[in-house]
XYZ file of N, CA and C in Angstrom:
792
model
N 15.854 -6.179 21.048
C 16.164 -7.115 19.784
C 16.449 -8.254 19.159
N 15.059 -8.677 17.740
C 14.596 -9.743 17.443
C 15.988 -10.509 16.920
N 15.328 -12.058 16.985
C 16.175 -12.932 15.817
C 17.060 -12.427 14.692
N 16.006 -11.981 13.678
C 16.890 -11.388 12.065
C 17.188 -9.946 12.750
N 17.163 -9.338 13.969
C 18.618 -7.908 14.795
C 19.680 -8.582 14.770
N 19.602 -9.959 15.941
C 20.103 -10.290 16.307
C 21.465 -11.457 14.904
N 21.118 -11.635 14.118
C 21.268 -12.265 12.644
C 22.490 -10.486 11.570
N 21.927 -9.710 12.227
C 21.836 -8.804 11.304
C 23.759 -8.167 12.303
N 23.272 -8.405 13.679
C 24.509 -8.306 13.985
C 25.379 -8.509 13.722
N 25.269 -10.547 14.058
C 25.946 -11.327 13.599
C 27.614 -10.915 11.931
N 26.002 -10.926 11.204
C 26.975 -10.509 9.860
C 27.402 -8.938 9.668
N 27.107 -8.336 10.486
C 27.685 -7.209 10.062
C 29.131 -7.299 10.445
N 29.193 -7.513 12.263
C 30.273 -8.212 12.883
C 31.433 -8.859 11.546
N 31.266 -9.639 11.196
C 31.726 -10.533 10.112
C 32.363 -9.657 8.662
N 31.058 -8.892 9.067
C 31.989 -8.312 6.714
C 33.327 -7.017 7.143
N 32.018 -6.657 8.869
C 33.575 -5.554 8.740
C 35.310 -5.648 9.642
N 35.249 -7.115 10.027
C 36.387 -7.318 10.246
C 37.491 -8.014 9.572
N 36.755 -8.404 8.379
C 36.961 -8.161 6.850
C 37.596 -7.041 5.841
N 37.343 -5.961 6.668
C 37.883 -4.946 6.045
C 38.820 -4.267 5.566
N 39.516 -4.707 5.055
C 40.892 -4.157 4.434
C 41.416 -2.995 5.425
N 40.924 -2.191 4.805
C 40.999 -0.720 5.965
C 41.386 -0.802 6.874
N 40.934 -0.965 7.680
C 40.164 -1.257 9.130
C 41.216 -1.888 9.644
N 41.241 -3.672 9.361
C 42.550 -4.069 9.125
C 44.050 -2.916 9.529
N 44.643 -2.470 9.080
C 45.589 -1.704 8.128
C 46.004 -0.981 9.305
N 44.482 -0.145 9.538
C 44.878 1.234 10.920
C 44.856 0.786 11.540
N 43.868 -0.340 12.055
C 43.864 -0.524 13.771
C 45.555 -2.082 13.630
N 45.340 -2.059 12.927
C 47.965 -3.051 12.784
C 48.547 -1.448 13.106
N 48.071 -0.249 12.601
C 49.393 -0.295 12.576
C 48.676 0.871 13.796
N 47.841 0.908 14.555
C 47.759 1.860 16.552
C 48.542 -0.022 16.726
N 48.245 -0.472 16.583
C 48.655 -1.744 17.753
C 50.318 -1.252 17.358
N 50.541 -1.395 16.344
C 52.084 -0.909 16.372
C 53.101 0.481 16.572
N 52.457 1.542 16.440
C 52.037 2.813 17.118
C 52.334 2.588 18.691
N 51.429 1.609 19.421
C 50.629 1.627 20.513
C 51.917 0.668 21.640
N 52.426 -0.347 20.626
C 53.290 -1.053 21.252
C 54.914 -0.436 21.191
N 55.237 0.546 20.139
C 56.250 0.594 20.090
C 56.481 2.174 21.584
N 55.339 2.617 21.838
C 55.166 3.905 22.595
C 55.219 2.943 24.310
N 54.539 1.818 24.693
C 55.377 1.605 25.176
C 56.104 0.690 25.695
N 57.165 0.054 24.764
C 58.676 -0.667 24.421
C 59.553 0.862 24.569
N 59.383 1.382 24.517
C 59.927 3.350 24.795
C 59.581 3.578 26.379
N 58.753 3.468 26.451
C 58.022 4.303 28.056
C 59.592 2.589 28.842
N 58.945 1.434 28.364
C 59.478 0.773 29.379
C 61.054 0.782 29.205
N 61.360 0.692 28.455
C 63.804 0.868 28.378
C 63.737 2.104 28.813
N 63.005 3.882 29.495
C 63.237 4.759 29.341
C 63.111 4.264 30.817
N 62.508 3.637 31.749
C 61.944 3.515 32.446
C 60.742 4.142 32.989
N 60.360 5.463 31.965
C 59.380 6.022 32.720
C 57.562 5.813 32.674
N 57.237 6.511 33.699
C 55.806 5.740 34.062
C 54.730 6.081 33.001
N 53.556 5.805 33.432
C 52.378 5.278 32.769
C 52.529 7.180 32.511
N 52.080 7.486 33.808
C 51.732 9.049 33.584
C 52.592 10.572 32.982
N 53.680 9.921 33.140
C 54.408 10.439 32.601
C 54.623 10.581 30.982
N 54.357 9.476 30.314
C 54.827 9.716 28.662
C 53.624 8.694 27.910
N 54.037 6.995 28.665
C 53.146 7.074 27.627
C 52.102 7.359 27.200
N 50.661 7.361 29.021
C 49.735 7.463 29.148
C 48.672 8.552 28.037
N 49.845 9.860 28.096
C 49.809 11.125 27.516
C 49.802 10.682 25.595
N 50.655 10.238 25.859
C 50.810 9.456 23.714
C 50.002 8.543 23.978
N 49.475 7.546 24.309
C 48.264 6.885 23.579
C 46.938 7.596 23.534
N 46.713 8.682 24.865
C 46.149 9.605 24.114
C 46.638 9.818 22.507
N 46.876 10.675 22.139
C 47.500 11.013 20.959
C 46.777 10.282 20.222
N 47.266 9.377 20.020
C 46.760 8.126 19.184
C 45.704 7.752 18.798
N 45.288 6.986 19.913
C 43.904 7.033 19.348
C 42.508 8.187 20.093
N 43.140 9.233 19.491
C 42.299 10.862 19.237
C 42.949 10.772 17.948
N 43.496 9.901 17.683
C 43.794 9.932 15.733
C 42.878 8.903 15.044
N 43.655 7.786 16.624
C 43.226 6.416 14.853
C 42.065 5.986 15.396
N 41.346 6.629 16.003
C 39.854 5.588 17.233
C 39.257 6.455 15.443
N 38.769 7.521 16.253
C 37.783 8.397 15.061
C 38.151 7.823 14.185
N 39.090 8.146 13.239
C 39.452 7.533 11.779
C 38.770 6.267 11.103
N 39.279 5.878 11.639
C 38.573 3.682 12.241
C 37.388 3.192 12.155
N 36.455 4.451 13.168
C 35.015 4.622 13.485
C 34.158 5.019 12.502
N 34.774 6.604 11.828
C 34.158 6.801 10.587
C 33.940 5.666 9.067
N 35.436 4.474 9.608
C 35.478 4.388 7.966
C 33.908 3.286 7.856
N 34.242 2.764 9.778
C 33.412 1.738 9.525
C 32.403 1.638 9.118
N 31.786 2.806 9.567
C 30.277 4.027 9.617
C 29.937 3.970 8.174
N 30.528 4.574 7.415
C 30.039 5.184 6.332
C 29.691 4.331 4.682
N 29.466 3.013 5.410
C 28.707 2.776 4.221
C 27.558 2.015 4.856
N 27.582 2.072 5.593
C 26.100 1.751 6.673
C 24.880 1.673 6.391
N 24.147 2.816 5.671
C 23.262 2.964 4.393
C 23.421 2.690 3.719
N 23.914 3.171 3.318
C 24.004 3.989 1.315
C 24.791 3.183 1.295
N 25.943 1.855 1.212
C 26.207 0.809 1.091
C 25.506 -0.136 0.470
N 24.615 -0.175 1.383
C 23.450 -1.609 1.202
C 22.094 -0.617 -0.320
N 22.424 1.048 0.169
C 21.236 1.667 -1.481
C 22.450 1.506 -2.450
N 23.410 1.742 -2.616
C 24.633 0.975 -3.644
C 24.804 0.566 -4.453
N 24.126 -0.548 -3.295
C 24.042 -2.590 -4.413
C 23.072 -3.030 -3.593
N 22.007 -2.035 -4.192
C 20.189 -2.340 -4.752
C 19.657 -3.162 -3.636
N 20.900 -3.629 -2.664
C 19.724 -4.611 -1.382
C 19.431 -4.286 -0.144
N 18.854 -2.581 0.429
C 18.729 -2.014 0.934
C 16.844 -2.400 1.655
N 16.189 -2.413 0.376
C 14.969 -2.500 0.046
C 14.410 -3.569 -0.292
N 15.736 -4.926 0.482
C 15.193 -6.416 0.167
C 15.446 -6.331 1.579
N 16.206 -6.044 2.898
C 16.561 -5.785 4.594
C 15.798 -5.699 5.071
N 14.870 -4.433 4.502
C 13.770 -3.306 4.609
C 13.091 -4.567 4.745
N 12.556 -5.470 4.012
C 11.539 -6.508 4.255
C 11.455 -7.079 5.022
N 12.639 -7.456 5.813
C 12.800 -8.383 6.666
C 11.586 -8.727 7.281
N 11.147 -9.186 7.873
C 10.739 -9.386 9.557
C 11.189 -8.154 10.706
N 11.411 -7.000 11.040
C 12.186 -6.279 11.108
C 11.855 -5.094 10.694
N 12.425 -4.274 12.331
C 11.816 -2.538 11.970
C 12.762 -1.774 11.818
N 12.884 -1.202 11.186
C 13.889 0.526 10.787
C 14.697 0.425 12.037
N 14.699 0.463 12.803
C 15.030 1.542 13.382
C 16.812 0.023 14.426
N 15.461 -0.833 13.756
C 16.957 -2.378 14.548
C 17.464 -2.584 13.581
N 17.178 -2.053 12.424
C 18.050 -2.191 11.283
C 18.972 -1.337 11.658
N 18.839 -0.232 12.124
C 20.302 0.900 12.329
C 20.485 0.248 13.585
N 20.272 0.129 14.720
C 20.794 -0.998 15.776
C 21.418 -1.991 15.483
N 21.345 -2.780 14.504
C 22.060 -3.561 14.327
C 23.657 -3.427 13.324
N 23.327 -2.801 12.107
C 24.375 -2.195 11.867
C 25.639 -1.849 13.043
N 24.239 -0.598 13.682
C 25.691 0.572 14.710
C 26.831 -0.894 15.774
N 25.462 -1.587 16.355
C 26.238 -2.611 17.741
C 27.310 -3.524 16.855
N 26.472 -3.883 15.664
C 27.603 -5.039 14.817
C 29.555 -4.714 15.069
N 29.282 -3.298 14.163
C 30.625 -2.554 13.314
C 30.868 -1.772 14.204
N 30.932 -1.871 15.929
C 31.414 -0.932 17.262
C 31.162 -3.214 17.984
N 31.469 -3.821 17.522
C 32.126 -4.498 18.780
C 33.053 -5.440 17.331
N 33.032 -4.977 16.362
C 34.276 -4.744 15.396
C 35.117 -3.642 15.787
N 35.022 -2.749 15.709
C 35.644 -1.590 16.472
C 36.646 -1.644 18.064
N 35.263 -2.786 18.353
C 35.667 -2.915 19.850
C 37.069 -3.593 19.715
N 37.613 -4.880 19.156
C 37.761 -5.502 19.048
C 39.299 -4.577 18.090
N 39.529 -3.808 17.190
C 40.137 -2.842 16.988
C 40.707 -2.530 18.268
N 40.131 -1.758 18.469
C 41.015 -0.647 20.011
C 41.179 -1.468 20.869
N 41.120 -2.947 21.288
C 41.078 -4.442 21.725
C 42.738 -4.370 21.175
N 42.554 -4.795 20.446
C 44.136 -5.093 19.564
C 45.427 -3.600 20.114
N 44.545 -2.849 19.683
C 45.686 -1.385 19.505
C 45.948 -1.276 21.137
N 45.286 -1.247 22.404
C 45.393 -0.965 23.499
C 46.156 -1.641 23.893
N 45.332 -3.378 23.863
C 46.218 -4.838 24.421
C 47.112 -5.047 24.237
N 47.823 -4.748 22.833
C 49.190 -4.672 22.776
C 50.014 -3.300 23.231
N 49.579 -2.550 23.863
C 50.455 -1.574 24.569
C 50.749 -2.027 25.857
N 49.507 -2.331 26.597
C 49.524 -2.781 28.386
C 50.083 -4.619 27.792
N 50.934 -4.661 26.501
C 51.229 -6.210 26.808
C 52.537 -5.718 27.131
N 52.941 -5.065 25.948
C 54.400 -3.856 26.250
C 54.079 -3.329 27.311
N 54.050 -3.019 28.341
C 54.103 -2.156 29.702
C 54.417 -2.069 30.687
N 55.217 -2.189 30.847
C 55.779 -2.934 32.700
C 54.353 -2.535 33.850
N 54.913 -4.329 34.135
C 53.612 -3.838 35.518
C 53.212 -2.587 36.574
N 53.957 -2.337 36.649
C 53.753 -0.885 37.641
C 52.648 0.148 36.744
N 52.889 -0.294 35.361
C 51.992 1.039 33.973
C 51.367 0.517 33.640
N 50.662 -1.045 33.913
C 50.249 -1.299 33.005
C 48.400 -0.941 33.763
N 47.918 -0.823 35.087
C 47.148 -0.943 35.472
C 46.482 0.431 35.366
N 47.682 0.990 35.674
C 47.057 3.551 34.244
C 46.373 2.860 33.436
N 47.373 1.991 32.626
C 46.843 2.234 31.222
C 45.308 0.980 30.678
N 45.420 0.973 31.736
C 43.627 -0.089 31.640
C 42.869 0.953 31.218
N 43.046 2.063 32.314
C 42.441 3.471 32.410
C 42.057 4.176 31.468
N 42.030 3.637 30.355
C 42.110 4.177 28.528
C 40.926 3.160 27.997
N 41.129 2.700 27.905
C 40.043 1.539 28.183
C 38.540 1.878 27.585
N 37.237 2.154 28.516
C 36.897 2.628 28.449
C 35.846 4.049 27.697
N 36.988 4.924 27.910
C 36.813 6.390 27.809
C 37.441 6.478 25.625
N 37.886 5.281 25.817
C 38.635 5.336 24.223
C 36.664 3.989 23.890
N 36.848 3.372 24.162
C 35.525 2.934 23.280
C 34.349 3.998 23.529
N 34.386 5.055 24.817
C 33.300 5.973 24.007
C 33.206 6.889 22.956
N 34.479 6.934 22.776
C 35.394 7.926 21.835
C 34.371 7.046 20.993
N 35.314 5.901 20.741
C 34.738 5.127 18.975
C 33.692 5.287 18.716
N 32.349 4.887 19.392
C 30.882 4.766 19.911
C 30.289 6.257 19.023
N 30.472 6.940 19.346
C 30.490 8.442 19.701
C 30.466 8.304 17.819
N 32.012 8.155 17.189
C 32.210 8.798 16.036
C 31.526 7.499 15.373
N 31.923 6.586 15.418
C 30.379 5.463 14.350
C 28.992 6.523 13.930
N 28.599 5.458 15.690
C 27.504 6.653 15.556
C 27.379 8.021 14.471
N 27.921 8.879 14.004
C 28.490 9.544 13.440
C 28.815 9.516 12.078
N 29.258 8.255 11.723
C 29.533 7.664 10.398
C 28.362 7.216 9.770
N 27.528 6.489 10.636
C 26.240 5.546 10.860
C 25.136 6.861 10.119
N 25.028 7.916 11.058
C 24.280 8.633 10.402
C 24.145 9.789 8.941
N 26.219 9.910 8.718
C 26.554 10.447 7.257
C 26.280 9.254 6.432
N 26.025 7.988 6.681
C 25.950 7.088 5.710
C 24.614 8.037 5.293
N 23.423 7.926 6.381
C 22.068 7.527 5.945
C 21.369 8.953 5.045
N 22.043 9.103 5.484
C 21.046 11.180 4.933
C 22.169 10.945 3.093
N 23.159 10.496 2.553
C 23.215 10.855 1.435
C 22.886 9.455 0.316
N 23.186 9.737 -0.378
C 22.537 8.312 -1.579
C 23.726 7.682 -2.529
N 25.072 8.720 -1.989
C 26.027 7.419 -2.766
C 27.393 6.886 -1.851
N 27.566 5.959 -1.762
C 29.345 5.855 -1.852
C 29.914 7.140 -1.453
N 30.271 7.441 -2.123
C 31.381 8.265 -2.128
C 31.612 9.599 -1.575
N 30.477 10.044 -1.813
C 29.783 11.055 -1.014
C 30.249 10.964 0.832
N 29.710 9.561 1.081
C 29.544 9.818 2.769
C 31.706 9.109 2.395
N 32.344 9.213 1.922
C 32.854 8.983 2.579
C 34.303 9.702 2.516
N 33.809 10.754 2.262
C 33.614 12.322 1.569
C 33.348 13.420 2.639
N 32.637 12.962 3.054
C 31.846 13.597 4.694
C 32.544 13.371 5.530
N 33.648 11.316 6.108
C 33.878 11.366 7.598
C 35.365 11.912 7.229
N 36.035 11.788 6.450
C 37.096 12.041 5.750
C 37.262 13.626 6.191
N 36.643 15.130 5.644
C 35.964 16.120 5.983
C 35.748 16.005 7.627
N 34.948 15.206 8.365
C 34.458 15.032 9.411
C 35.644 15.290 10.443
N 35.949 14.346 10.646
C 37.626 13.983 10.973
C 38.457 14.915 10.905
N 38.483 15.177 9.785
C 39.980 16.249 9.972
C 38.968 17.871 11.033
N 37.104 17.641 10.358
C 37.261 19.162 11.157
C 37.331 19.055 12.719
N 36.714 17.594 13.478
C 36.472 16.832 14.863
C 38.264 16.405 15.699
N 38.697 16.468 14.601
C 40.550 15.951 15.772
C 41.690 16.526 15.305
N 41.504 18.240 13.975
C 42.452 19.704 12.982
C 42.047 20.220 14.030
N 40.748 20.691 12.597
C 41.195 21.991 12.695
C 39.920 22.564 13.622
N 39.082 21.922 15.041
C 38.333 22.445 15.496
C 39.158 23.093 17.218
N 40.814 22.113 17.210
C 41.086 22.196 18.575
C 41.930 24.066 17.912
N 42.589 23.703 16.381
C 43.183 25.391 16.182
C 42.319 26.136 15.842
N 40.764 26.435 15.609
C 39.690 27.119 15.403
C 39.314 28.409 16.476
N 39.960 26.982 18.353
C 39.785 27.483 19.373
C 41.153 28.591 19.556
N 41.895 27.836 18.696
C 43.022 28.714 19.549
C 43.728 29.853 19.114
N 43.375 29.850 17.319
C 42.927 30.767 17.397
C 41.914 32.275 17.923
N 41.330 31.406 18.135
C 39.772 32.196 18.718
C 40.478 32.945 19.301
N 40.983 32.346 20.601
C 41.770 32.536 21.222
C 42.882 33.924 20.921
N 43.831 33.338 20.306
C 44.236 34.366 19.490
C 44.314 35.670 18.792
N 43.277 35.467 18.798
C 42.555 36.871 18.097
C 41.710 37.631 19.291
N 41.015 37.279 20.359
C 40.627 38.033 20.526
C 41.605 37.821 22.150
N 43.193 37.762 22.300
C 43.881 37.329 22.937
C 43.565 37.339 24.889
N 42.541 36.152 24.506
C 42.671 35.281 25.211
C 41.378 35.948 27.008
N 41.066 37.169 25.681
C 39.646 37.616 26.681
C 38.403 37.119 26.768
N 38.492 35.383 26.096
C 37.774 34.502 26.245
C 37.497 33.999 27.643
N 36.458 33.759 28.762
C 35.807 33.016 29.511
C 36.081 31.564 29.120
N 36.753 31.446 30.478
C 37.139 29.752 30.545
C 35.985 28.968 30.937
N 34.869 29.843 31.049
C 34.404 28.643 30.936
C 33.555 28.641 29.553
N 33.431 29.751 28.467
C 33.285 29.277 27.255
C 34.241 28.694 26.873
N 35.263 28.395 26.316
C 36.578 26.919 25.931
C 35.753 26.425 26.611
N 35.570 25.893 27.758
C 35.515 24.442 28.626
C 34.008 24.405 27.987
N 33.463 24.931 27.563
C 32.241 24.455 27.119
C 32.793 24.395 25.633
N 33.118 24.727 24.987
C 33.572 24.571 22.877
C 34.089 23.385 23.881
N 35.346 22.904 24.180
C 36.325 21.854 23.993
C 35.467 20.658 24.241
N 34.593 21.044 25.845
C 33.612 19.419 25.558
C 32.985 18.612 25.343
N 32.061 19.887 24.212
C 30.826 19.325 23.308
C 31.677 18.678 22.211
N 33.010 18.778 21.763
C 33.347 18.151 20.659
C 34.178 16.524 21.211
N 33.475 15.309 20.816
C 33.868 13.659 21.564
C 35.320 14.593 21.650
N 36.089 14.306 20.928
C 37.542 14.291 20.299
C 38.287 16.153 21.190
N 38.192 15.877 21.993
C 38.047 17.732 22.828
C 37.272 17.199 24.385
N 36.649 16.181 24.928
C 36.427 15.951 25.385
C 37.075 14.641 25.986
N 37.687 13.774 24.816
C 38.617 12.943 25.521
C 39.073 13.219 26.006
N 40.787 14.206 24.944
C 41.378 14.533 25.674
C 41.837 15.205 26.728
N 40.323 15.583 26.674
C 40.482 16.202 27.633
C 40.492 15.636 29.561
N 39.820 14.749 28.939
C 39.534 13.669 31.086
C 40.616 12.550 30.458
N 41.297 12.591 29.477
C 42.351 11.625 29.859
C 43.179 12.984 30.217
N 44.460 12.956 29.398
C 44.948 14.548 29.851
C 45.266 14.803 31.378
N 43.790 15.310 32.085
C 43.932 15.962 33.447
C 43.688 14.153 34.256
N 43.268 13.539 33.534
C 44.320 11.918 34.363
C 45.504 11.268 34.649
N 45.711 11.632 33.847
C 47.146 11.337 33.417
C 48.172 12.239 34.192
N 48.379 13.902 33.689
C 48.858 14.599 33.990
C 48.520 15.785 34.848
N 46.996 14.541 35.519
C 46.799 16.180 36.137
C 46.352 17.173 35.648
N 45.287 18.080 37.122
C 43.817 18.633 36.941
C 45.075 19.962 36.653
N 46.760 19.921 36.130
C 46.721 21.957 35.516
C 47.851 22.252 34.563
N 47.204 20.482 33.810
C 48.119 19.666 32.518
C 47.807 22.097 31.637
N 46.499 21.894 31.716
C 46.738 22.501 30.725
C 46.801 23.913 31.078
N 46.829 24.375 32.219
C 47.237 25.445 33.368
C 48.182 26.005 32.472
N 49.156 25.135 32.638
C 50.740 24.954 32.727
C 50.963 26.117 30.700
N 50.094 25.781 29.918
C 50.189 26.257 28.477
C 49.391 27.783 28.627
N 48.429 28.153 29.767
C 47.851 29.610 29.998
C 46.446 29.246 29.613
N 45.595 28.123 28.782
C 44.907 27.417 29.572
C 43.808 27.520 30.431
N 43.190 27.649 31.110
C 42.011 27.098 31.793
C 40.991 26.592 31.735
N 41.232 25.703 31.179
C 39.641 24.787 30.700
C 39.724 23.548 32.376
N 38.329 24.391 32.476
C 38.125 22.741 33.852
C 37.056 22.160 32.989
N 37.132 20.983 33.389
C 36.564 19.386 33.345
C 35.385 19.282 33.737
N 34.455 19.238 33.047
C 33.143 18.806 33.138
C 32.630 17.979 34.930
N 32.024 17.649 35.129
C 30.948 16.608 36.555
C 31.279 15.841 35.926
N 31.050 14.521 36.421
C 30.589 12.805 36.418
C 29.364 13.145 34.867
N 28.306 13.997 35.932
C 26.919 13.518 35.510
C 26.927 13.882 33.972
N 27.951 15.537 33.794
C 27.872 16.668 32.712
C 28.827 15.461 31.487
N 30.066 14.435 32.432
C 30.147 14.221 31.115
C 30.138 13.258 30.428
N 29.151 12.343 31.595
C 28.350 11.010 30.774
C 26.890 11.127 29.983
N 26.562 12.452 30.202
C 25.494 12.917 29.507
C 26.009 13.119 28.246
N 27.160 13.947 27.713
C 28.156 14.711 27.286
C 28.128 13.144 26.472
N 28.391 11.339 26.690
C 28.833 10.515 25.484
C 27.406 10.271 25.749
N 26.582 10.422 26.475
C 25.337 9.238 25.834
C 24.999 10.329 24.529
N 24.948 10.973 24.929
C 23.939 12.283 23.733
C 24.893 11.683 21.924
N 26.371 12.066 22.037
C 26.703 11.851 21.469
C 26.936 10.227 20.835
N 27.240 9.257 21.125
C 26.523 7.806 21.142
C 24.999 8.113 20.383
N 23.771 8.578 21.151
C 23.158 7.864 21.108
C 21.490 9.255 20.321
N 22.722 10.545 19.766
C 21.367 11.115 19.408
C 21.773 11.204 17.806
N 23.133 10.570 17.196
C 23.187 10.898 15.284
C 22.346 8.695 15.415
N 23.089 8.114 16.376
C 21.580 6.280 16.225
C 20.105 7.470 16.550
N 20.119 7.236 16.834
C 18.289 7.880 16.956
C 18.337 8.519 15.951
N 18.756 9.056 15.344
C 18.229 10.417 14.213
C 18.655 9.653 12.806
N 19.333 8.842 12.900
C 19.490 7.850 11.685
C 18.401 6.790 11.364
N 17.103 6.543 12.546
C 16.251 6.065 12.936
C 15.427 6.331 11.328
N 15.670 7.771 12.708
C 14.448 8.161 12.103
C 14.192 8.514 10.241
N 15.495 9.464 10.417
C 15.417 9.839 8.886
C 15.150 7.506 8.098
N 15.886 6.711 8.085
C 15.897 5.754 7.574
C 14.166 5.755 7.710
N 13.417 4.904 8.584
C 11.399 5.769 8.860
C 11.196 6.423 7.914
N 11.895 7.846 7.531
C 10.696 8.799 6.540
C 10.675 8.473 5.734
N 12.516 8.107 5.408
C 13.406 7.895 4.018
C 11.815 7.214 2.748
N 12.153 7.365 1.842
C 11.095 6.438 1.220
C 11.987 5.701 1.009
N 12.589 4.221 0.458
C 13.401 3.257 -0.116
C 13.175 3.187 -1.410
N 13.408 3.262 -2.413
C 13.054 2.890 -3.798
C 14.289 1.699 -3.932
């Protein structure tokens, strides 16, 4: 990144940290995470028994929502304010504009995640803190993937209201309805779908990949077999590849679209 792109990163970070919706949702996440830790501490529960799985559920709901909100106006917001042409007239390449917006908003997202999980770690008992720290990196990857999707949606549309509608629909689809669809598939087929197929369908969704990876880390490899669902986690190389694809592919697509699209 050049000097101009770094200045854009700084500007994006400052603007996003003042976003009231991001602040409200991040504060709610921190409050609920703190409550989970305090409850687990009062009941003398281990992180792997209750606190970890509960925080995984909270993170899989709140982090994608915050990330999509952060990304939904990245490009279309500039277009509606008629500042996109001015921004692209700066001595900076178009892919650097997308990258700067992504990085600046990712830093703001990292702060929101740090606030929520930091509060949980702070209120956890000493023996649980090391376990809960394992959540930080996967949660950042989850947020980065959904932020990248939000930026892509912002690049595809011409109105901010449309982008906002799309990110809400995307959140419901990937966080809620996707898993319900898989359960419906298993019910309709009477469980005849191959476990490998179910495993693939779960892990190609970033929210599903996050839940599977963290639930098995906290509750053991047989956590889903007890529910009659045999889903094997992907190997380390496949996991890294999936996260890399989800984070980089939408950002790269956004850069290509902005490069090809005529800005008026």
